[in-house]
Coordinates of C-alpha atoms in Angstrom, one line a residue:
Chain H
M1411 CA 2.1 33.0 -7.5
S1412 CA -0.3 33.5 -10.7
T1413 CA -1.1 37.1 -9.8
P1414 CA 1.3 39.4 -7.8
A1415 CA 0.1 42.4 -8.6
L1416 CA -2.9 41.7 -7.6
G1417 CA -2.0 39.6 -4.4
A1418 CA 0.3 42.2 -3.2
A1419 CA -1.9 45.3 -3.6
N1420 CA -4.0 45.0 -0.6
E1421 CA -5.6 42.4 1.7
A1422 CA -8.7 43.1 0.3
G1423 CA -7.3 41.7 -3.0
Q1424 CA -6.0 38.7 -1.6
E1425 CA -8.8 37.7 0.0
S1426 CA -11.0 38.2 -3.4
I1427 CA -8.6 35.4 -4.7
L1428 CA -8.9 33.0 -1.7
V1429 CA -12.6 33.5 -2.4
I1430 CA -12.3 32.9 -6.2
N1431 CA -10.0 30.1 -5.4
L1432 CA -12.2 28.2 -2.4
R1433 CA -15.5 28.4 -5.7
K1434 CA -13.4 26.8 -8.1
F1435 CA -12.5 24.1 -5.1
R1436 CA -16.3 23.8 -4.8
R1437 CA -17.0 22.8 -8.1
D1438 CA -14.7 19.5 -7.7
R1439 CA -17.4 17.2 -6.4
F1440 CA -14.7 14.2 -5.2
A1441 CA -12.4 17.1 -3.4
V1442 CA -15.5 18.3 -1.8
V1443 CA -16.8 14.9 -0.6
S1444 CA -12.9 14.2 0.3
A1445 CA -13.1 17.5 2.5
V1446 CA -15.9 16.6 3.9
T1447 CA -14.8 13.0 5.2
V1448 CA -11.8 14.9 6.5
V1449 CA -13.7 17.2 8.5
I1450 CA -15.8 14.6 9.8
F1451 CA -12.5 12.8 11.2
I1452 CA -11.2 15.9 12.7
L1453 CA -14.7 16.3 14.4
M1454 CA -14.5 13.0 15.6
A1455 CA -11.0 13.5 16.8
V1456 CA -11.7 16.9 18.8
F1457 CA -15.2 15.0 20.6
A1458 CA -13.6 11.9 20.9
P1459 CA -15.1 11.6 24.9
L1460 CA -18.3 12.7 23.4
V1461 CA -18.7 10.0 20.6
T1462 CA -16.8 6.8 21.6
P1463 CA -19.2 4.0 22.9
H1464 CA -16.5 2.9 25.4
D1465 CA -13.5 3.9 27.3
P1466 CA -10.8 3.0 24.6
Y1467 CA -8.5 2.2 27.7
D1468 CA -10.5 -0.1 29.3
T1469 CA -9.6 -3.9 29.3
D1470 CA -12.1 -6.7 29.4
L1471 CA -10.4 -10.2 29.0
L1472 CA -13.9 -12.0 29.0
R1473 CA -14.1 -9.9 25.6
R1474 CA -10.5 -10.8 24.5
L1475 CA -10.6 -10.7 20.3
Q1476 CA -14.8 -10.4 19.8
P1477 CA -15.5 -10.4 16.7
P1478 CA -17.5 -7.6 14.5
V1479 CA -21.0 -7.5 14.8
W1480 CA -22.1 -9.6 11.8
R1481 CA -19.9 -12.4 12.7
E1482 CA -20.9 -14.7 15.2
G1483 CA -20.2 -13.9 18.7
G1484 CA -20.5 -10.2 17.4
E1485 CA -22.7 -7.5 19.4
W1486 CA -23.9 -3.9 18.7
S1487 CA -22.5 -2.3 21.6
Y1488 CA -18.9 -3.3 20.1
P1489 CA -19.7 -3.2 16.3
L1490 CA -16.1 -3.2 15.5
G1491 CA -14.8 -6.0 17.9
C1492 CA -12.5 -6.0 20.5
D1493 CA -8.8 -6.5 20.8
A1494 CA -6.8 -9.0 22.7
L1495 CA -7.0 -6.8 25.9
G1496 CA -10.8 -6.6 25.0
R1497 CA -10.8 -3.1 24.6
D1498 CA -13.4 -2.0 22.0
L1499 CA -11.9 -1.3 18.5
L1500 CA -14.4 1.4 17.4
S1501 CA -13.5 3.7 20.4
R1502 CA -10.0 3.1 19.8
I1503 CA -9.5 3.8 16.2
I1504 CA -11.3 7.2 17.3
Y1505 CA -9.0 8.1 19.9
G1506 CA -6.3 6.9 17.6
A1507 CA -7.7 9.4 15.0
R1508 CA -6.7 12.3 17.6
I1509 CA -3.2 11.4 17.4
S1510 CA -2.7 10.6 13.5
I1511 CA -4.5 14.4 13.2
F1512 CA -3.0 16.2 16.3
I1513 CA 0.8 14.9 15.1
G1514 CA -0.2 15.7 11.5
V1515 CA -1.2 19.2 12.1
A1516 CA 1.8 19.7 14.4
V1517 CA 4.4 18.6 12.5
V1518 CA 2.9 20.7 9.1
L1519 CA 2.5 24.1 11.2
L1520 CA 5.7 24.0 12.6
A1521 CA 7.7 22.6 9.5
T1522 CA 5.7 24.9 7.6
V1523 CA 6.6 28.0 9.7
V1524 CA 10.7 26.9 10.1
G1525 CA 10.3 26.3 6.2
T1526 CA 8.9 29.5 5.3
L1527 CA 11.0 31.9 7.0
A1528 CA 14.2 29.9 6.1
G1529 CA 13.1 29.7 2.5
L1530 CA 12.3 33.6 2.5
A1531 CA 15.6 34.4 4.1
A1532 CA 17.6 32.5 1.6
G1533 CA 15.4 33.1 -1.7
F1534 CA 15.8 37.1 -0.5
L1535 CA 19.0 37.6 1.0
G1536 CA 21.0 35.1 -0.8
G1537 CA 24.7 35.0 -0.6
I1538 CA 26.0 33.6 2.7
V1539 CA 22.5 32.9 4.0
D1540 CA 21.0 30.9 1.0
A1541 CA 24.6 28.9 0.7
V1542 CA 24.0 27.9 4.4
I1543 CA 20.4 27.2 4.3
S1544 CA 20.6 25.5 1.1
R1545 CA 23.7 22.9 2.3
I1546 CA 21.6 21.9 5.3
V1547 CA 18.7 21.4 3.1
D1548 CA 20.9 19.4 0.5
T1549 CA 22.1 17.5 3.4
L1550 CA 19.1 16.9 5.1
L1551 CA 17.8 15.6 1.7
G1552 CA 20.2 12.8 1.7
F1553 CA 18.7 10.9 4.1
P1554 CA 15.7 8.4 3.4
Y1555 CA 12.8 10.2 5.2
L1556 CA 11.8 7.0 7.2
I1557 CA 15.4 6.0 7.8
F1558 CA 16.2 9.4 9.3
A1559 CA 13.3 9.6 11.8
I1560 CA 13.9 6.2 13.0
G1561 CA 17.8 6.7 13.3
L1562 CA 16.3 9.9 15.5
M1563 CA 13.5 8.2 17.2
G1564 CA 16.1 5.4 18.1
M1565 CA 18.4 7.6 20.0
M1566 CA 15.9 10.1 21.3
G1567 CA 13.3 7.6 22.4
P1568 CA 10.0 7.3 21.6
G1569 CA 7.1 9.5 22.4
L1570 CA 4.4 12.0 21.3
E1571 CA 7.2 15.3 21.7
N1572 CA 10.2 13.4 20.0
I1573 CA 8.2 12.1 17.2
I1574 CA 6.9 15.5 16.4
L1575 CA 10.5 16.8 16.6
A1576 CA 11.7 13.6 14.6
L1577 CA 9.5 14.5 11.9
V1578 CA 10.1 18.2 11.9
Y1579 CA 13.8 18.0 11.3
K1580 CA 13.4 17.1 8.4
E1581 CA 9.6 18.4 7.1
W1582 CA 10.7 21.8 7.1
T1583 CA 13.2 21.2 4.3
I1584 CA 10.0 20.1 2.2
S1585 CA 8.6 24.0 1.9
C1586 CA 12.0 25.8 2.8
R1587 CA 12.7 24.8 -1.1
V1588 CA 8.9 25.5 -2.2
I1589 CA 9.4 28.9 -0.5
R1590 CA 13.4 30.0 -1.7
G1591 CA 12.3 28.9 -5.6
E1592 CA 9.1 31.4 -5.0
T1593 CA 11.1 33.9 -3.5
L1594 CA 13.6 33.6 -6.1
A1595 CA 11.0 34.1 -9.0
A1596 CA 9.7 37.2 -6.8
R1597 CA 12.2 39.2 -5.6
E1598 CA 12.5 40.4 -9.3
L1599 CA 9.0 41.2 -9.8
E1600 CA 7.9 44.6 -10.0
Y1601 CA 6.1 45.0 -7.0
V1602 CA 9.3 44.2 -4.8
E1603 CA 11.1 46.6 -7.1
A1604 CA 8.4 49.4 -6.6
A1605 CA 8.6 48.3 -2.1
R1606 CA 12.4 48.8 -2.2
A1607 CA 12.1 51.9 -4.4
V1608 CA 9.8 53.3 -1.5
G1609 CA 12.3 52.6 1.1
A1610 CA 10.8 49.5 2.8
S1611 CA 13.1 47.5 5.0
K1612 CA 14.1 44.0 4.1
A1613 CA 12.1 42.2 6.9
H1614 CA 9.0 44.5 5.6
I1615 CA 9.4 43.1 2.0
M1616 CA 9.5 39.4 3.1
T1617 CA 6.8 39.2 5.2
R1618 CA 4.4 41.9 3.9
E1619 CA 4.9 41.8 0.1
I1620 CA 6.5 38.3 -1.0
L1621 CA 4.9 36.0 1.9
P1622 CA 1.0 36.9 0.9
N1623 CA 2.1 36.0 -3.0
V1624 CA 3.9 32.6 -2.1
L1625 CA 1.0 31.4 0.5
S1626 CA -1.0 29.7 -2.5
P1627 CA 1.8 27.1 -3.4
L1628 CA 2.4 26.7 0.5
I1629 CA -1.0 25.9 1.5
V1630 CA -1.4 23.2 -1.7
V1631 CA 2.0 21.8 -0.2
A1632 CA 1.3 21.8 3.3
T1633 CA -2.4 19.9 2.5
T1634 CA -0.6 17.5 0.7
R1635 CA 2.4 16.7 3.2
M1636 CA -0.6 16.1 6.1
A1637 CA -1.2 13.0 4.4
T1638 CA 2.7 11.9 4.1
I1639 CA 2.8 12.8 8.0
I1640 CA 0.1 10.5 9.2
I1641 CA 1.1 7.6 7.3
L1642 CA 4.9 8.4 8.5
E1643 CA 3.7 8.5 12.2
A1644 CA 1.9 5.1 11.8
S1645 CA 4.8 3.5 10.5
L1646 CA 7.1 5.2 13.2
S1647 CA 3.9 3.9 15.4
F1648 CA 3.6 0.4 13.6
L1649 CA 7.6 -0.3 14.9
G1650 CA 7.2 0.6 18.3
L1651 CA 9.1 4.1 17.8
G1652 CA 6.0 6.3 18.0
V1653 CA 3.5 7.0 20.6
Q1654 CA 3.9 4.3 23.6
P1655 CA 0.9 2.2 24.9
P1656 CA -1.6 2.4 26.1
L1657 CA -1.9 5.5 24.1
A1658 CA -4.2 4.6 21.2
S1659 CA -2.4 5.0 17.6
W1660 CA -3.7 3.6 14.6
G1661 CA 0.1 2.2 13.6
S1662 CA 0.3 0.1 16.7
M1663 CA -3.1 -1.0 16.7
V1664 CA -2.3 -2.4 13.1
S1665 CA 1.2 -3.8 14.8
D1666 CA -0.7 -5.4 18.2
G1667 CA -2.9 -7.1 15.6
R1668 CA -0.4 -8.8 13.9
A1669 CA -0.3 -11.7 16.4
F1670 CA -3.4 -12.8 16.0
L1671 CA -4.1 -12.5 12.5
L1672 CA -5.4 -16.1 12.1
E1673 CA -8.2 -15.9 14.5
A1674 CA -8.9 -11.9 14.8
W1675 CA -8.2 -10.5 11.3
W1676 CA -10.1 -6.9 12.6
V1677 CA -7.6 -6.3 14.8
S1678 CA -5.0 -5.0 12.5
T1679 CA -7.5 -4.6 9.4
F1680 CA -9.9 -1.9 10.9
P1681 CA -7.5 0.7 12.0
G1682 CA -5.7 0.2 8.9
I1683 CA -8.9 1.3 6.9
A1684 CA -9.3 4.0 9.5
I1685 CA -5.6 5.5 8.1
F1686 CA -6.2 4.6 4.5
L1687 CA -9.6 6.6 4.3
L1688 CA -8.3 9.6 5.8
V1689 CA -4.7 9.9 3.3
V1690 CA -6.9 8.9 0.7
S1691 CA -9.5 12.2 1.7
I1692 CA -6.6 14.4 2.3
N1693 CA -4.7 13.3 -0.9
V1694 CA -8.0 13.7 -3.0
A1695 CA -9.1 17.1 -1.1
S1696 CA -5.4 18.9 -1.6
Q1697 CA -5.3 17.6 -5.4
G1698 CA -8.6 19.7 -5.7
L1699 CA -7.3 22.6 -3.6
R1700 CA -4.0 22.4 -5.9
D1701 CA -6.2 22.6 -9.5
A1702 CA -7.8 25.3 -7.8
F1703 CA -5.2 27.2 -6.2
D1704 CA -2.3 26.6 -8.3
P1705 CA -3.1 25.5 -12.1
R1706 CA 0.4 25.6 -13.0
L1707 CA 1.4 22.4 -10.5
R1708 CA -1.8 20.5 -12.6
Chain R
M378 CA 33.2 18.7 -21.1
R379 CA 31.1 16.0 -20.3
L380 CA 33.9 14.7 -18.3
G381 CA 34.4 18.1 -16.6
F382 CA 30.7 17.9 -15.6
V383 CA 30.7 14.9 -13.5
V384 CA 34.2 15.8 -11.7
E385 CA 32.2 19.0 -10.9
R386 CA 29.3 17.0 -9.8
L387 CA 31.4 14.5 -7.7
L388 CA 33.0 17.4 -6.0
Q389 CA 29.7 18.7 -4.8
L390 CA 28.9 15.3 -3.4
V391 CA 31.6 16.0 -1.1
P392 CA 29.9 18.9 1.3
V393 CA 26.6 16.6 1.2
L394 CA 28.7 13.4 2.5
L395 CA 30.3 15.3 5.2
G396 CA 26.7 17.0 6.2
V397 CA 25.2 13.6 6.1
S398 CA 28.0 12.2 8.7
L399 CA 27.9 14.8 10.7
V400 CA 24.3 14.6 10.9
V401 CA 24.5 11.0 12.0
F402 CA 27.2 11.7 14.2
L403 CA 25.2 14.3 16.0
M404 CA 22.3 11.5 16.2
I405 CA 24.2 10.1 19.5
T406 CA 24.8 13.3 21.2
L407 CA 20.9 13.8 21.1
T408 CA 20.7 10.9 23.0
P409 CA 19.6 11.9 26.2
G410 CA 21.9 10.3 29.0
D411 CA 24.9 8.6 28.9
P412 CA 24.9 6.3 25.9
V413 CA 27.4 3.8 27.6
E414 CA 25.2 3.5 30.6
I415 CA 22.1 3.2 28.5
M416 CA 23.8 0.4 26.2
L417 CA 25.1 -1.6 29.3
G418 CA 21.8 -1.0 30.9
N419 CA 21.2 -4.7 31.6
E420 CA 24.3 -6.1 31.7
R421 CA 26.3 -6.4 35.0
A422 CA 29.6 -4.3 33.6
T423 CA 31.8 -3.3 35.5
P424 CA 33.6 0.2 35.4
E425 CA 36.5 -0.9 33.6
Q426 CA 34.5 -2.2 30.9
A427 CA 32.2 0.8 30.5
E428 CA 35.5 2.5 30.1
S429 CA 36.7 0.5 27.6
L430 CA 33.3 0.9 25.8
R431 CA 33.5 4.6 26.1
R432 CA 37.2 4.5 24.8
E433 CA 36.0 2.4 21.9
M434 CA 33.3 4.2 20.7
G435 CA 35.5 7.3 21.1
L436 CA 33.3 8.8 23.9
D437 CA 36.4 10.1 25.8
L438 CA 37.4 12.5 23.3
P439 CA 36.0 15.9 22.6
P440 CA 33.9 16.6 20.1
H441 CA 35.4 18.1 17.2
E442 CA 37.8 14.6 17.4
R443 CA 35.4 12.0 17.9
F444 CA 33.7 13.8 14.6
V445 CA 37.2 13.5 12.8
K446 CA 37.9 10.1 13.9
F447 CA 34.5 9.3 13.3
V448 CA 34.8 10.1 9.5
R449 CA 38.4 8.6 9.0
N450 CA 36.9 5.3 10.6
A451 CA 34.1 5.6 8.7
L452 CA 35.9 5.9 5.2
T453 CA 37.9 2.7 6.4
G454 CA 34.7 1.0 6.7
N455 CA 35.6 0.4 10.5
F456 CA 32.4 1.4 12.3
G457 CA 33.2 -0.8 15.3
R458 CA 31.5 -3.5 17.0
S459 CA 28.5 -4.2 17.1
F460 CA 27.0 -4.5 20.8
F461 CA 24.5 -7.0 19.9
H462 CA 25.9 -9.1 17.4
R463 CA 29.1 -9.4 19.2
R464 CA 31.1 -8.6 16.3
P465 CA 32.3 -6.3 13.8
V466 CA 29.5 -3.7 12.5
A467 CA 31.3 -4.0 9.2
E468 CA 30.4 -7.5 9.0
V469 CA 27.0 -7.3 10.1
I470 CA 26.2 -4.7 7.3
A471 CA 28.1 -6.7 4.6
E472 CA 26.0 -9.7 5.5
R473 CA 22.6 -7.8 5.7
L474 CA 23.1 -5.2 3.0
P475 CA 22.5 -7.7 -0.3
A476 CA 19.0 -8.6 0.9
T477 CA 17.7 -4.9 1.2
M478 CA 19.6 -4.4 -2.0
E479 CA 17.8 -6.8 -3.6
L480 CA 14.7 -6.4 -2.4
T481 CA 15.0 -2.4 -3.2
I482 CA 16.0 -3.6 -7.4
V483 CA 13.0 -6.2 -7.4
S484 CA 10.5 -3.6 -5.7
M485 CA 11.7 -0.8 -8.3
L486 CA 11.6 -2.9 -11.3
I487 CA 8.1 -4.1 -10.3
A488 CA 7.1 -0.4 -10.0
L489 CA 8.4 0.6 -13.3
A490 CA 6.7 -2.7 -15.1
L491 CA 3.4 -1.4 -13.4
S492 CA 3.6 2.6 -14.0
I493 CA 5.1 2.1 -17.7
P494 CA 2.7 0.8 -19.6
L495 CA 0.0 2.1 -17.5
G496 CA 1.2 5.5 -17.6
V497 CA 1.2 5.5 -21.4
L498 CA -1.9 4.1 -22.0
A499 CA -4.1 6.6 -19.6
A500 CA -2.0 9.3 -21.3
V501 CA -3.0 7.7 -25.2
K502 CA -6.6 7.1 -24.0
R503 CA -7.0 10.5 -22.1
G504 CA -10.2 11.2 -20.3
S505 CA -11.3 7.4 -21.3
I506 CA -12.6 5.1 -18.4
L507 CA -9.2 3.5 -18.4
D508 CA -7.7 6.9 -17.9
R509 CA -9.9 7.5 -14.8
I510 CA -9.3 3.8 -13.6
A511 CA -5.8 4.3 -13.7
T512 CA -5.9 7.7 -11.8
V513 CA -7.7 6.3 -9.2
A514 CA -5.5 2.9 -9.0
S515 CA -2.5 5.5 -8.2
L516 CA -4.4 7.7 -6.0
I517 CA -4.9 4.2 -3.4
G518 CA -1.1 3.0 -4.2
V519 CA -0.2 6.2 -2.7
S520 CA -2.7 6.1 0.1
M521 CA -1.7 2.4 1.8
P522 CA 0.1 2.3 4.4
G523 CA 2.9 0.0 3.4
F524 CA 2.9 -2.0 7.0
W525 CA -1.0 -2.4 6.3
L526 CA -0.7 -3.6 3.1
G527 CA 1.9 -6.1 3.8
I528 CA -0.2 -7.6 6.6
M529 CA -3.4 -7.8 4.3
L530 CA -1.4 -9.5 1.4
I531 CA 0.2 -12.0 4.0
L532 CA -3.9 -12.6 5.3
L533 CA -4.9 -13.0 2.0
F534 CA -2.1 -14.5 -0.4
A535 CA -0.4 -16.8 2.5
V536 CA -2.6 -17.6 5.3
H537 CA -6.4 -17.9 3.6
L538 CA -5.1 -19.1 0.1
G539 CA -1.9 -20.7 1.1
W540 CA -0.2 -19.3 -2.3
M541 CA 2.6 -17.5 -0.9
P542 CA 5.2 -17.8 1.8
V543 CA 4.7 -16.0 4.8
S544 CA 8.3 -15.3 5.8
G545 CA 12.4 -15.3 4.6
R546 CA 14.3 -15.1 1.5
V547 CA 14.5 -18.5 0.3
D548 CA 13.7 -22.1 1.5
F549 CA 16.4 -24.0 3.4
S550 CA 16.3 -26.7 0.8
H551 CA 17.0 -24.3 -1.9
E552 CA 20.2 -22.1 -0.1
V553 CA 23.1 -21.7 -2.4
P554 CA 26.6 -20.6 -1.8
R555 CA 26.7 -17.0 -1.1
I556 CA 28.8 -15.1 -3.8
T557 CA 26.7 -11.8 -4.2
G558 CA 24.6 -12.3 -1.2
M559 CA 21.5 -11.6 -3.5
I560 CA 20.1 -14.8 -3.7
L561 CA 18.3 -14.2 -7.6
L562 CA 21.5 -13.3 -9.0
D563 CA 23.7 -16.0 -7.0
S564 CA 21.1 -18.7 -8.2
L565 CA 21.5 -17.6 -11.7
I566 CA 25.2 -17.7 -11.7
Q567 CA 25.3 -20.8 -10.1
G568 CA 23.0 -22.2 -12.7
R569 CA 20.1 -22.9 -9.9
V570 CA 16.8 -22.5 -11.4
D571 CA 14.9 -24.3 -8.7
T572 CA 16.5 -21.8 -6.3
F573 CA 15.9 -18.4 -8.7
L574 CA 12.0 -19.8 -8.5
D575 CA 11.4 -20.4 -4.9
A576 CA 13.6 -17.0 -4.2
L577 CA 11.3 -15.6 -6.3
H578 CA 8.4 -16.8 -5.2
H579 CA 9.6 -15.6 -1.6
I580 CA 10.4 -12.3 -2.9
I581 CA 6.9 -11.0 -4.9
M582 CA 5.0 -10.3 -2.2
P583 CA 7.4 -8.0 0.0
A584 CA 8.2 -6.5 -3.2
V585 CA 4.7 -5.6 -4.5
T586 CA 4.2 -4.2 -1.1
L587 CA 7.1 -2.0 -1.6
G588 CA 7.0 -0.9 -5.2
L589 CA 3.0 -0.2 -4.9
A590 CA 3.2 3.3 -4.0
M591 CA 6.4 3.8 -6.1
A592 CA 4.4 2.4 -9.2
A593 CA 1.8 4.9 -8.6
L594 CA 4.0 7.9 -8.6
L595 CA 5.7 6.8 -11.4
M596 CA 2.4 6.2 -13.1
R597 CA 1.3 9.6 -12.7
V598 CA 4.8 10.9 -14.0
T599 CA 4.8 8.9 -17.1
R600 CA 1.2 10.1 -17.7
A601 CA 2.1 13.7 -17.3
S602 CA 5.0 13.3 -19.5
M603 CA 3.8 11.2 -21.9
I604 CA 0.6 13.6 -22.6
E605 CA 3.5 16.7 -22.7
V606 CA 5.2 14.4 -26.0
L607 CA 2.3 13.9 -27.7
Q608 CA 1.8 17.3 -28.3
Q609 CA 4.9 17.7 -29.5
D610 CA 5.7 19.2 -33.3
Y611 CA 7.8 16.6 -34.0
I612 CA 5.0 13.8 -32.9
L613 CA 2.5 15.7 -35.1
F614 CA 5.1 15.5 -38.2
A615 CA 5.2 12.0 -37.8
E616 CA 1.9 11.1 -37.3
A617 CA 0.8 13.3 -40.5
K618 CA 3.6 11.4 -42.3
G619 CA 1.4 8.6 -42.2
L620 CA 3.7 6.7 -39.5
G621 CA 2.2 3.5 -37.8
R622 CA 0.7 4.2 -34.2
A623 CA 2.8 1.7 -32.7
R624 CA 5.7 2.6 -33.8
L625 CA 5.2 6.2 -33.4
L626 CA 4.2 5.6 -29.8
M627 CA 7.3 3.1 -28.9
R628 CA 9.8 4.8 -31.1
H629 CA 9.2 8.5 -31.0
A630 CA 7.4 9.4 -28.0
L631 CA 8.1 6.5 -25.3
K632 CA 11.7 7.1 -26.0
N633 CA 11.5 11.0 -24.9
A634 CA 8.9 10.5 -22.1
L635 CA 10.7 7.9 -20.5
I636 CA 13.4 10.4 -19.0
P637 CA 11.4 11.9 -16.2
T638 CA 10.1 8.5 -15.2
V639 CA 13.8 7.1 -14.9
T640 CA 14.7 10.4 -13.2
V641 CA 12.2 10.4 -10.5
A642 CA 12.3 6.8 -10.0
A643 CA 16.0 6.9 -9.0
L644 CA 15.5 10.1 -6.9
E645 CA 12.6 8.5 -5.2
T646 CA 14.8 5.6 -4.3
G647 CA 14.8 7.4 -0.9
Y648 CA 11.3 6.3 -0.4
L649 CA 12.0 2.5 -1.2
L650 CA 14.9 1.9 1.1
G651 CA 13.1 3.9 4.2
G652 CA 10.2 1.7 3.1
N653 CA 12.3 -1.3 3.3
T654 CA 12.3 -1.0 7.2
I655 CA 8.6 -1.4 7.1
V656 CA 8.3 -4.4 4.7
E657 CA 11.6 -6.2 6.3
T658 CA 10.2 -6.4 9.6
V659 CA 6.4 -7.5 8.3
F660 CA 8.0 -10.1 6.3
G661 CA 10.6 -11.3 8.4
W662 CA 13.1 -10.3 5.5
P663 CA 16.7 -10.3 6.8
G664 CA 17.9 -6.8 5.4
L665 CA 19.7 -4.4 6.9
A666 CA 16.4 -1.9 7.4
R667 CA 15.4 -4.5 9.7
V668 CA 18.8 -4.8 11.7
I669 CA 18.7 -1.1 12.3
V670 CA 15.2 -1.3 13.9
E671 CA 16.4 -4.3 15.9
G672 CA 19.8 -2.2 17.1
I673 CA 17.7 0.6 18.3
F674 CA 15.5 -1.9 20.7
S675 CA 18.9 -3.5 21.5
R676 CA 20.1 0.1 22.2
D677 CA 23.2 -1.0 19.7
Y678 CA 24.2 2.7 18.9
P679 CA 27.3 1.6 16.6
L680 CA 25.1 -0.4 14.7
V681 CA 22.3 2.3 14.1
Q682 CA 24.7 4.8 13.3
A683 CA 26.3 2.7 10.9
G684 CA 23.2 1.5 9.2
V685 CA 22.1 5.0 8.8
L686 CA 25.1 6.3 7.1
V687 CA 25.3 3.5 4.6
I688 CA 22.0 4.2 3.7
A689 CA 22.1 7.4 3.2
V690 CA 25.5 7.1 1.6
I691 CA 23.4 4.9 -1.2
Y692 CA 21.0 6.8 -1.5
V693 CA 22.8 10.0 -2.3
S694 CA 25.1 8.1 -4.5
V695 CA 21.8 6.5 -6.8
N696 CA 20.6 10.8 -6.6
F697 CA 24.0 11.5 -8.2
L698 CA 24.3 8.9 -10.9
A699 CA 20.5 9.9 -11.8
D700 CA 21.4 13.5 -12.2
V701 CA 24.4 12.5 -14.1
L702 CA 22.8 10.1 -16.2
Y703 CA 19.8 12.4 -16.7
T704 CA 21.9 15.4 -18.1
L705 CA 23.9 13.2 -20.1
L706 CA 20.9 11.4 -21.5
N707 CA 18.9 14.5 -22.1
P708 CA 20.1 16.1 -25.5
R709 CA 18.0 19.2 -24.6
V710 CA 20.7 19.8 -21.7
K711 CA 23.6 21.5 -23.0
L712 CA 27.3 21.3 -21.6

């Protein structure tokens, strides 16, 4: 927290810092364009049933591997072509955005809540609480992310809920480490001393005094992690360990198209472009957020 | 003093390794239902066979005894029998691990070879077009899903242009007797240049796929640390003394700027080890990561458990070495 005293003072002080930071963010053109792209993806996901030209699960074997509109045999009603079961690729990509964004948001939210609570407790309470939480974090950091998630998914079985759980089990360690570090620094500062002196409880100091001051790095970390989670989910689905058919997931769509690379490259290519576009937009937008919210991390 | 530090760090490894073993051990208890029944799903097994498998996996013991047995067996390399491969798990791992290690090492070398010159150039020409191109390239690199990049590379370089093989480690005609299991190394040891070149030809696309995101990350680290070093007093002094630019950069700046790059590279080995699951699947690379994924589909739990444990132990060990090397090499860290 660059300005702890201001941030801790009152709600109004927090808001003004937020407004100042958002104004700084707006000056970064690339970040704004990327943020708009992310918003478009989110709207597309939310209103998928309204914006898709076809039912994403509707099979039509007469349209099997139909090429995109600009190739011979393509037509405007199926602009990106069809997959091996004759399903409209564009509609499936739009529905795929739902899965990717839902999992990304759910994992980051859950992991941030758990990680923040654990990080606050470890950093502020110290002692045995810190020792136990830190050892758990060290242990989980001992696994390469994808291997850990694959191992868990293998044991728990595929599915939407399990993929979220498998990712949260490791993801919380990221925000926990950040918050623990910030809390360790904050607990020595004057405003915490002052709160202690007037007899505020530990829970009050953690949630009302320290937490508002560590929100900036938390927002930055959460947005950056969203991109990583989306790629991880797509990777698990690509391996067949994520969301199961007929649900449209970008990773499994790329995987489905592998068998037809020679005759129908579009089946694998377009869902991959969608993942790339969303992830790159989140990365650029979060970099803009980081520059605006936490200049130390630049 | 230094030996004391290494020993202290080594001792700190013990609880982490125990924790890692506990998590891997717990994975099987998370399995909904009876693991033996799931594993025997499609087999026509008698109750006696099921009981024997249960005993072999230690599932007849209470949990704490099972964990002690698991750790004891792991320490002696006894991971039980692979249900699918019908031979000891340790044998399957020993056979497949070198391929994964070879791919990981070559990917890392590619990442370093790309990131260091680009990062240095971007830092020296800070704010220039070149710097911006490098920054955009690194952004693209970290945002590209590995499985998709791999498929696109296959589509372009193997299918359309026919320059690269689609899968495998080496052509049958170039196979060499196994020494380390890493074909590049084995071919060099045996003086087989033809095999070395063929293996190199096979490994380039998977290694680039795996290493590109790492290169992007390391480029950013090198750039940032080089910028910091170039602003230090001793560099300004050397410049004022009239030292040539090339000598200044290579002898004075780069040496110090590379410490964070090498440290981050080692710390991010986990990314490469995890990414292997994807790349080995896309390119049909016969490594350990692919065996773990296959093990999940064939419900070969002992193999999956052992594979995950071995990769986690390698990762923890590399991190330990990176930490020790960083501390020993960095003159600013006083022990």
